[in-house]
CSV table of C-alpha atoms in Angstrom, one decimal:
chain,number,residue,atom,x,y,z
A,183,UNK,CA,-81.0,-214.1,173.6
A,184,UNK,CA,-78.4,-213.2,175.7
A,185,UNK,CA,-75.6,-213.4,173.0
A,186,UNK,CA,-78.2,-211.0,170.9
A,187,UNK,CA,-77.7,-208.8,173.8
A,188,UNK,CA,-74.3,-208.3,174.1
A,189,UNK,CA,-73.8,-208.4,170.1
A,190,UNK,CA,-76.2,-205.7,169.8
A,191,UNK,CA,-74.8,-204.1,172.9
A,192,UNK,CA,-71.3,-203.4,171.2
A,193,UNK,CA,-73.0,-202.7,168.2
A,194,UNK,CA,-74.9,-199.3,169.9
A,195,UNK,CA,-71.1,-198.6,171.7
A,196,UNK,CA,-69.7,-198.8,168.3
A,197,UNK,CA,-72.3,-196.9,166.6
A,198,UNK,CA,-72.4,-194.1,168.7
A,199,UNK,CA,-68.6,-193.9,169.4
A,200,UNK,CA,-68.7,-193.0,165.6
A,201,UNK,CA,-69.8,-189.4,165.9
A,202,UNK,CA,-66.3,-187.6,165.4
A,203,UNK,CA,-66.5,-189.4,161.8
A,204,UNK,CA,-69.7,-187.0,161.0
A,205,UNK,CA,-68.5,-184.0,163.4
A,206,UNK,CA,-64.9,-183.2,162.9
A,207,UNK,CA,-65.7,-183.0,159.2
A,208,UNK,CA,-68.4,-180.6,159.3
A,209,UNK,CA,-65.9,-178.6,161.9
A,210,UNK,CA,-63.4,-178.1,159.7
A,211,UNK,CA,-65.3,-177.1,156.5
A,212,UNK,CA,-67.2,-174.5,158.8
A,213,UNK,CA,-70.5,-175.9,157.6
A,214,UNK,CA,-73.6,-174.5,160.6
A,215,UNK,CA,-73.2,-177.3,164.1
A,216,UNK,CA,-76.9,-175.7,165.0
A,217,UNK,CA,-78.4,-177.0,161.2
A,218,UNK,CA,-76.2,-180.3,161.2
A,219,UNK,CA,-77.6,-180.9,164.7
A,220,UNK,CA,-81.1,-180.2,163.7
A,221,UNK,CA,-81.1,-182.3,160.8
A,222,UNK,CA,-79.3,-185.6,162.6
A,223,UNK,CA,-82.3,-185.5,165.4
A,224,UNK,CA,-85.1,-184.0,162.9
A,225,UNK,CA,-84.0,-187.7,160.8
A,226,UNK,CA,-83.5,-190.0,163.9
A,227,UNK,CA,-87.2,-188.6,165.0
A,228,UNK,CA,-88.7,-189.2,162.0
A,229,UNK,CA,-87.5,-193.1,161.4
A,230,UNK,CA,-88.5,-193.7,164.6
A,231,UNK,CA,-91.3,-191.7,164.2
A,232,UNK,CA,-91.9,-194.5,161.1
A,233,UNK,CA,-91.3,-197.7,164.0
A,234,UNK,CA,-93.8,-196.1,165.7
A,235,UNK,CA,-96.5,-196.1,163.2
A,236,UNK,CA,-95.6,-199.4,161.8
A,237,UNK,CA,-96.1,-201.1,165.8
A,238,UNK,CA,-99.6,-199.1,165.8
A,239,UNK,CA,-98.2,-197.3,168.8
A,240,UNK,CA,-99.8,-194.4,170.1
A,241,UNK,CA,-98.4,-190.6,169.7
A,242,UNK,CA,-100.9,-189.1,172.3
A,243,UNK,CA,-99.0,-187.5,175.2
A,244,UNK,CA,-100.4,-186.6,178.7
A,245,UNK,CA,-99.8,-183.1,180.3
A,246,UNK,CA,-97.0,-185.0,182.6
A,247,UNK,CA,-95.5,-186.8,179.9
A,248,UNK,CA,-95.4,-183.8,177.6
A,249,UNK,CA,-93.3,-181.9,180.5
A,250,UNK,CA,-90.9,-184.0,181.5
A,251,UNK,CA,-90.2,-185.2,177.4
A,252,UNK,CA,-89.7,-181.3,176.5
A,253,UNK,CA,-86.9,-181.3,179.8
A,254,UNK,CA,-85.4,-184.3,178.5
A,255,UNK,CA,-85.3,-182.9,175.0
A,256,UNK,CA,-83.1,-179.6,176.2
A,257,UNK,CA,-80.6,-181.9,178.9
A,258,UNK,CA,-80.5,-184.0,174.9
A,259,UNK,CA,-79.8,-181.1,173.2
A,260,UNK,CA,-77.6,-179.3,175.7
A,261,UNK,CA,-75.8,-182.1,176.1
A,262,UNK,CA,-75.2,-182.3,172.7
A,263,UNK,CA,-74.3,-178.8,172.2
A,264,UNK,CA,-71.8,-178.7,174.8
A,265,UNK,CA,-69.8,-182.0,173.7
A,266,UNK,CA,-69.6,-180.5,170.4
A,267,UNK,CA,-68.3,-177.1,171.5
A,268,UNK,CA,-65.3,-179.2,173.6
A,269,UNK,CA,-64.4,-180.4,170.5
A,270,UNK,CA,-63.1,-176.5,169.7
A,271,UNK,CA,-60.9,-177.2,173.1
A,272,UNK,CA,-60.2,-180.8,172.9
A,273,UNK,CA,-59.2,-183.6,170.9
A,274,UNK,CA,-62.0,-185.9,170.0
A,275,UNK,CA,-60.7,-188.8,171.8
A,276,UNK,CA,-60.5,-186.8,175.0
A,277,UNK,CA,-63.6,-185.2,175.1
A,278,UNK,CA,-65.5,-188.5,174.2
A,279,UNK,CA,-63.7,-190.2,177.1
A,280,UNK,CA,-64.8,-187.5,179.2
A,281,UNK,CA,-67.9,-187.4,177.9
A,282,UNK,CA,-67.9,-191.0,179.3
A,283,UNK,CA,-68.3,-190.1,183.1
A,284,UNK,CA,-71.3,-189.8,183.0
A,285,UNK,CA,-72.3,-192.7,185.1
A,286,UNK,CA,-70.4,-191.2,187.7
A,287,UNK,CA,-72.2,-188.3,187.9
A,288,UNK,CA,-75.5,-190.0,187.7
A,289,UNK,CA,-74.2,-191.7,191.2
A,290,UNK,CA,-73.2,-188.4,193.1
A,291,UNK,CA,-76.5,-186.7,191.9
A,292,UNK,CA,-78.1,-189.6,193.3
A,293,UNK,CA,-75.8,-189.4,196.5
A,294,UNK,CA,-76.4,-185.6,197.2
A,295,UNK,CA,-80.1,-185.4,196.3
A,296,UNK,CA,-81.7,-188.8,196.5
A,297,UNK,CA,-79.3,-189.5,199.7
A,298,UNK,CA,-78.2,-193.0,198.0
A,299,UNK,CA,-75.6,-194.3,199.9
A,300,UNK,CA,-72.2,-194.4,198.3
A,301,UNK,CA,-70.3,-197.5,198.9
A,302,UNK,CA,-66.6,-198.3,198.6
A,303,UNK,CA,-66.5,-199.2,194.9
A,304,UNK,CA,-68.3,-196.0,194.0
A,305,UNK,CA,-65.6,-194.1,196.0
A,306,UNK,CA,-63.2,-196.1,194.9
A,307,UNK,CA,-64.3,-195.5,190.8
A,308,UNK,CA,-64.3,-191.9,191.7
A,309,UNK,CA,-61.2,-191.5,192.6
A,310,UNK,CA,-60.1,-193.5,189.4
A,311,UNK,CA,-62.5,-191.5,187.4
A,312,UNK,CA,-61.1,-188.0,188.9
A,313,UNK,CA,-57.0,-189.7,188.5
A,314,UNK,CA,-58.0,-190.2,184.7
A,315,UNK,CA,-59.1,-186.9,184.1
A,316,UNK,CA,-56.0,-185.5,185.5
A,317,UNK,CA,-53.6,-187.9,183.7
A,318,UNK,CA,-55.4,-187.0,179.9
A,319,UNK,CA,-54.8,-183.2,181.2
A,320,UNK,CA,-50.2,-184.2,181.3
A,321,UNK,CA,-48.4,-183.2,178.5
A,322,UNK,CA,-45.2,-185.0,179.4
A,323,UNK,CA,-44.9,-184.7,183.5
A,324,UNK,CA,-46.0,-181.0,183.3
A,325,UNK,CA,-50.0,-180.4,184.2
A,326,UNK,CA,-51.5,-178.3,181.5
A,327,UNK,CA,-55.6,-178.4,182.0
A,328,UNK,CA,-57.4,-176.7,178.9
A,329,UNK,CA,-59.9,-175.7,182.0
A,330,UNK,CA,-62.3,-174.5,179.0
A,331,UNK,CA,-62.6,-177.6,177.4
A,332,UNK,CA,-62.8,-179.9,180.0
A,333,UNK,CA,-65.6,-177.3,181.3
A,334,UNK,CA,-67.5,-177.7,178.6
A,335,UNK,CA,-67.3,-181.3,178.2
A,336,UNK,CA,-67.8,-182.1,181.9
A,337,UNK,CA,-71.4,-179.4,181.6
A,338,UNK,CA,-72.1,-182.3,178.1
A,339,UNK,CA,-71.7,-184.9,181.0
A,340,UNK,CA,-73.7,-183.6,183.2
A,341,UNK,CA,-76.8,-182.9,181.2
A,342,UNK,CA,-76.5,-186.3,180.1
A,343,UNK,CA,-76.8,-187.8,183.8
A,344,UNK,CA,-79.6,-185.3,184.6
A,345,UNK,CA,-81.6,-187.1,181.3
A,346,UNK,CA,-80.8,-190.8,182.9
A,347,UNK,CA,-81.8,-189.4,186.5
A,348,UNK,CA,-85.3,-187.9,185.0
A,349,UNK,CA,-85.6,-190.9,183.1
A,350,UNK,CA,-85.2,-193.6,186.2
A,351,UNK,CA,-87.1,-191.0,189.1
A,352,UNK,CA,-89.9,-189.5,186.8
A,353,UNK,CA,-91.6,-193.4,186.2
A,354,UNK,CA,-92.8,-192.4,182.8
A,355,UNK,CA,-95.3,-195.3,181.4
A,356,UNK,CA,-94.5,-194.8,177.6
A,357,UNK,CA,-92.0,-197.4,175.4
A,358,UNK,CA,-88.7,-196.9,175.1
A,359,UNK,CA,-89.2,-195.7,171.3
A,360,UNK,CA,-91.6,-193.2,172.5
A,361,UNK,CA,-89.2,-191.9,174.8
A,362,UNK,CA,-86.5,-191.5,172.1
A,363,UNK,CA,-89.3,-190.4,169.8
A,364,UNK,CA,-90.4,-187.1,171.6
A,365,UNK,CA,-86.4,-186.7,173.0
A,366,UNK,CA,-85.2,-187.0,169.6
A,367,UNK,CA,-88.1,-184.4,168.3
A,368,UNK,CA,-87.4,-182.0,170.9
A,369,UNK,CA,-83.7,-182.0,170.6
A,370,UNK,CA,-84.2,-181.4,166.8
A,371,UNK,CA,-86.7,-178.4,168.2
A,372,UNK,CA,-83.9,-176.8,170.1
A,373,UNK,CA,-81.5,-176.7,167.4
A,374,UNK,CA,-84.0,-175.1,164.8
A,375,UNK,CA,-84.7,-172.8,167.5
A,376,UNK,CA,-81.1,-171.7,167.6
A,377,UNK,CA,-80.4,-171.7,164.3
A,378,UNK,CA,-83.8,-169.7,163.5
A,379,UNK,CA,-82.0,-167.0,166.0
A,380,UNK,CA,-78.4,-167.1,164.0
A,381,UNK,CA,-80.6,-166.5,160.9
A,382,UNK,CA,-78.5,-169.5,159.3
A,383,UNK,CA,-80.2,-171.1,155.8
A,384,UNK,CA,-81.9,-174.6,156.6
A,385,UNK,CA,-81.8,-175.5,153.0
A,386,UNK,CA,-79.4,-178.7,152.5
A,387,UNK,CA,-76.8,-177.4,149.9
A,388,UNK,CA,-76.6,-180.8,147.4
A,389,UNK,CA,-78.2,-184.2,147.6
A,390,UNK,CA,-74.3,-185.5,148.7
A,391,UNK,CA,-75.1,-183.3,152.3
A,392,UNK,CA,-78.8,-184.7,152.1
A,393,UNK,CA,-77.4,-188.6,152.4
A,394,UNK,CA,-74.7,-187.6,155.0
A,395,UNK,CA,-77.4,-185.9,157.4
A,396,UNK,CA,-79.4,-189.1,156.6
A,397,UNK,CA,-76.1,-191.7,157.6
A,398,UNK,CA,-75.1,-189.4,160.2
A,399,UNK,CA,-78.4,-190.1,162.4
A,400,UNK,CA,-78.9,-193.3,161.2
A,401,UNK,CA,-75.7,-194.4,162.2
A,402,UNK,CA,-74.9,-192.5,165.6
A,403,UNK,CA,-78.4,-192.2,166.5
A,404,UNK,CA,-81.3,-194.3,165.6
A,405,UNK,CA,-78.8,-197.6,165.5
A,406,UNK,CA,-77.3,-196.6,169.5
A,407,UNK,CA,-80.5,-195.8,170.4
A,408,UNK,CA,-83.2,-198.8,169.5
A,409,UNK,CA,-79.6,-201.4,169.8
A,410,UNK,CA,-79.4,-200.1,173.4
A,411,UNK,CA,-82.5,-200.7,174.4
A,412,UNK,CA,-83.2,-204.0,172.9
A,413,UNK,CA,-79.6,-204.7,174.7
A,414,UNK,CA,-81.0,-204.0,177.8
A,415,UNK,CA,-83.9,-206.1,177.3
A,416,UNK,CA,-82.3,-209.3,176.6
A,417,UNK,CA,-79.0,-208.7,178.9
A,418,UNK,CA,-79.9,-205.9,181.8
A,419,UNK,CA,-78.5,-202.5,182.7
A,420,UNK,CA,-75.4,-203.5,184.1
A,421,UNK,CA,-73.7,-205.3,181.2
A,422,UNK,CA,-74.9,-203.1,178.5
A,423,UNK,CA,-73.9,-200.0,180.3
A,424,UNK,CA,-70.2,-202.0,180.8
A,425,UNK,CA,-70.5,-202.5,176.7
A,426,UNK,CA,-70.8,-198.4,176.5
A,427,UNK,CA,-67.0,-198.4,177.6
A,428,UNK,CA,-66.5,-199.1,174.0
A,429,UNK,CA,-68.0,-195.9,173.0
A,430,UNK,CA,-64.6,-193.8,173.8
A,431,UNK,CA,-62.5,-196.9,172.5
A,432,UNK,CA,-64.3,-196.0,169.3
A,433,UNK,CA,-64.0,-192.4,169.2
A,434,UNK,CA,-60.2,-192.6,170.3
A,435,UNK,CA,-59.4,-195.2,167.8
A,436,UNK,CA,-61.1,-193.0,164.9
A,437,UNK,CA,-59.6,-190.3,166.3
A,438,UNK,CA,-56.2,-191.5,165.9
A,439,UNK,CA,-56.5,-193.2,162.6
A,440,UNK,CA,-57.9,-190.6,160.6
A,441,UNK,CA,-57.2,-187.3,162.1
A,442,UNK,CA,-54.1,-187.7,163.4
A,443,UNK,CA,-54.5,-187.7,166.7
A,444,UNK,CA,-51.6,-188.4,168.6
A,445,UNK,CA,-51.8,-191.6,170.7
A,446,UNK,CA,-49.6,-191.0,174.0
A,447,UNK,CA,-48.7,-192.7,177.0
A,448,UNK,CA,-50.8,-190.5,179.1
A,449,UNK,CA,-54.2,-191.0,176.4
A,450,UNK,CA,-53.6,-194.7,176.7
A,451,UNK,CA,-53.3,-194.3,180.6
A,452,UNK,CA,-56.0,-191.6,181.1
A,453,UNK,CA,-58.8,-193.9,179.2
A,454,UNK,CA,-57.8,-197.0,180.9
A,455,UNK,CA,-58.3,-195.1,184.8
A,456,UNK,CA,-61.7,-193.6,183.9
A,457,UNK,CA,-62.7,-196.7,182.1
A,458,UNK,CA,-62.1,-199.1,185.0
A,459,UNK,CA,-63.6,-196.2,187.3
A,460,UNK,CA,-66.9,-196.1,185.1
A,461,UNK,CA,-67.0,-200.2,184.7
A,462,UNK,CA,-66.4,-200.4,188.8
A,463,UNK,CA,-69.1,-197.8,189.6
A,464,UNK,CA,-71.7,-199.6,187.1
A,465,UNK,CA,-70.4,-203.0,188.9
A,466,UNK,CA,-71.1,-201.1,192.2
A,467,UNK,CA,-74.8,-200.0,191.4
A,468,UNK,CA,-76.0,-203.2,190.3
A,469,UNK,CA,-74.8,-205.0,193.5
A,470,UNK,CA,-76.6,-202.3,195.6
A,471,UNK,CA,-80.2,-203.0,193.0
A,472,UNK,CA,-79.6,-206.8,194.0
């Protein structure tokens, strides 16, 4: 069980650490973010939509339920929206490794609102964190901060650790599928939304699209979703949230190998620093749950 946990664990790192594969593409031929976004969560809702029916599992939502899923669906889909706007500002390695903070956050909006106590680690993988951020900012020794970018990013980071910190503090009864069900769903709601203002075309232009929307969620989506929480099942929090280190590995690796990204000394050293911060301050909640 446990070596499922961890397999399946990197698998939803690797999965999800995929996106600049779908995004960068659609980026560069100008295609509609708003309608590709809408279509990778409309897809991921709908097969696990499918999972749902298949386990008999019910769709019914109470009035508290149906609240707090519709907030998790815009943090989701603002989340989403900002990461992808960085990636106008930033290369896709650094803005995934950014991106990657988020467990940070999640520990200071715990400290200043739930008053958790910070201990040394988490000060400790702060600082890391914060020397990381500053080091992928060097070009050469000189300090040149693309404060729009990293802005927009660090607002994708944010929203992401607000949807853990609802998650964990609003003690939501329904499954993990249902969760992702409903925050897939509304996500997919947003997007339509926006795109319905834009007055952008939701029909799919060729079949050849139709597939990649379909790989596109299947792949960075459903797969990192349901592998995630069947990691956590079989191996806890802690270690699969140590696995999601691999998720900017990923990004930085595809990054570099298929759009010529350049891999400097200061990338190298910049993911290192906010990857030991991230793994430290994971290390660091788990010994406080204990």
């Amino acid at each position: 069980m446990k070596l499922r946990g961890y397999v399946l664990g990197i698998i939803s790192a690797i999965s999800y650490g995929l996106l600049p594969i779908f995004i960068l593409p659609v980026k560069h031929a100008h295609f509609s973010l708003d309608i590709t976004l809408f279509y990778r969560f409309l897809f991921s809702a709908l097969m696990i939509g499918g999972y749902l029916l298949y386990s008999k599992e019910s769709f019914l939502l109470n009035k508290k339920e149906l609240l707090i899923f519709t907030i998790l669906g815009i943090c989701y889909a603002l989340s989403s929206e900002f990461l992808f706007l960085g990636y106008d500002y930033l290369t896709a390695g650094i803005a995934s490794t950014v991106l990657f903070i988020y467990p940070v956050i999640v520990a200071l909006i715990m400290f200043f609102f739930y008053k958790e106590k910070l201990t040394k680690l988490s000060i400790g993988s702060l600082f890391l964190v914060f020397a990381g951020v500053i080091v992928l900012c060097l070009k050469g020794n000189s300090l040149e901060i693309n404060y729009t970018g990293l802005g927009i990013v660090m607002l994708s980071s944010i929203f992401y650790a607000l949807y853990i910190v609802i998650v964990n503090k609003s003690k939501i009864q329904a499954s993990g599928f249902k969760l992702s069900f409903y925050s897939m769903l509304l996500t997919s709601g947003f997007f339509m939304v926006k795109a319905m203002m834009g007055n952008e075309s939701f029909i799919i232009p060729s079949v050849n699209t139709f597939f990649n929307f379909l790989i596109f969620a299947f792949l960075t989506t459903v797969i990192s979703s349901l592998c995630l929480v069947f990691a956590i099942k079989d191996i806890g929090s802690t270690p699969a949230a140590i696995l999601g280190a691999l998720e900017p590995v990923v990004a930085v690796l595809i990054s570099v190998s298929m759009f010529h990204e350049k891999f400097t000394f200061n990338l190298f050293l910049g993911i290192v620093l906010i990857l030991v911060g991230v793994i430290l301050n994971v290390i660091a909640e788990s010994k406080k749950s204990i």
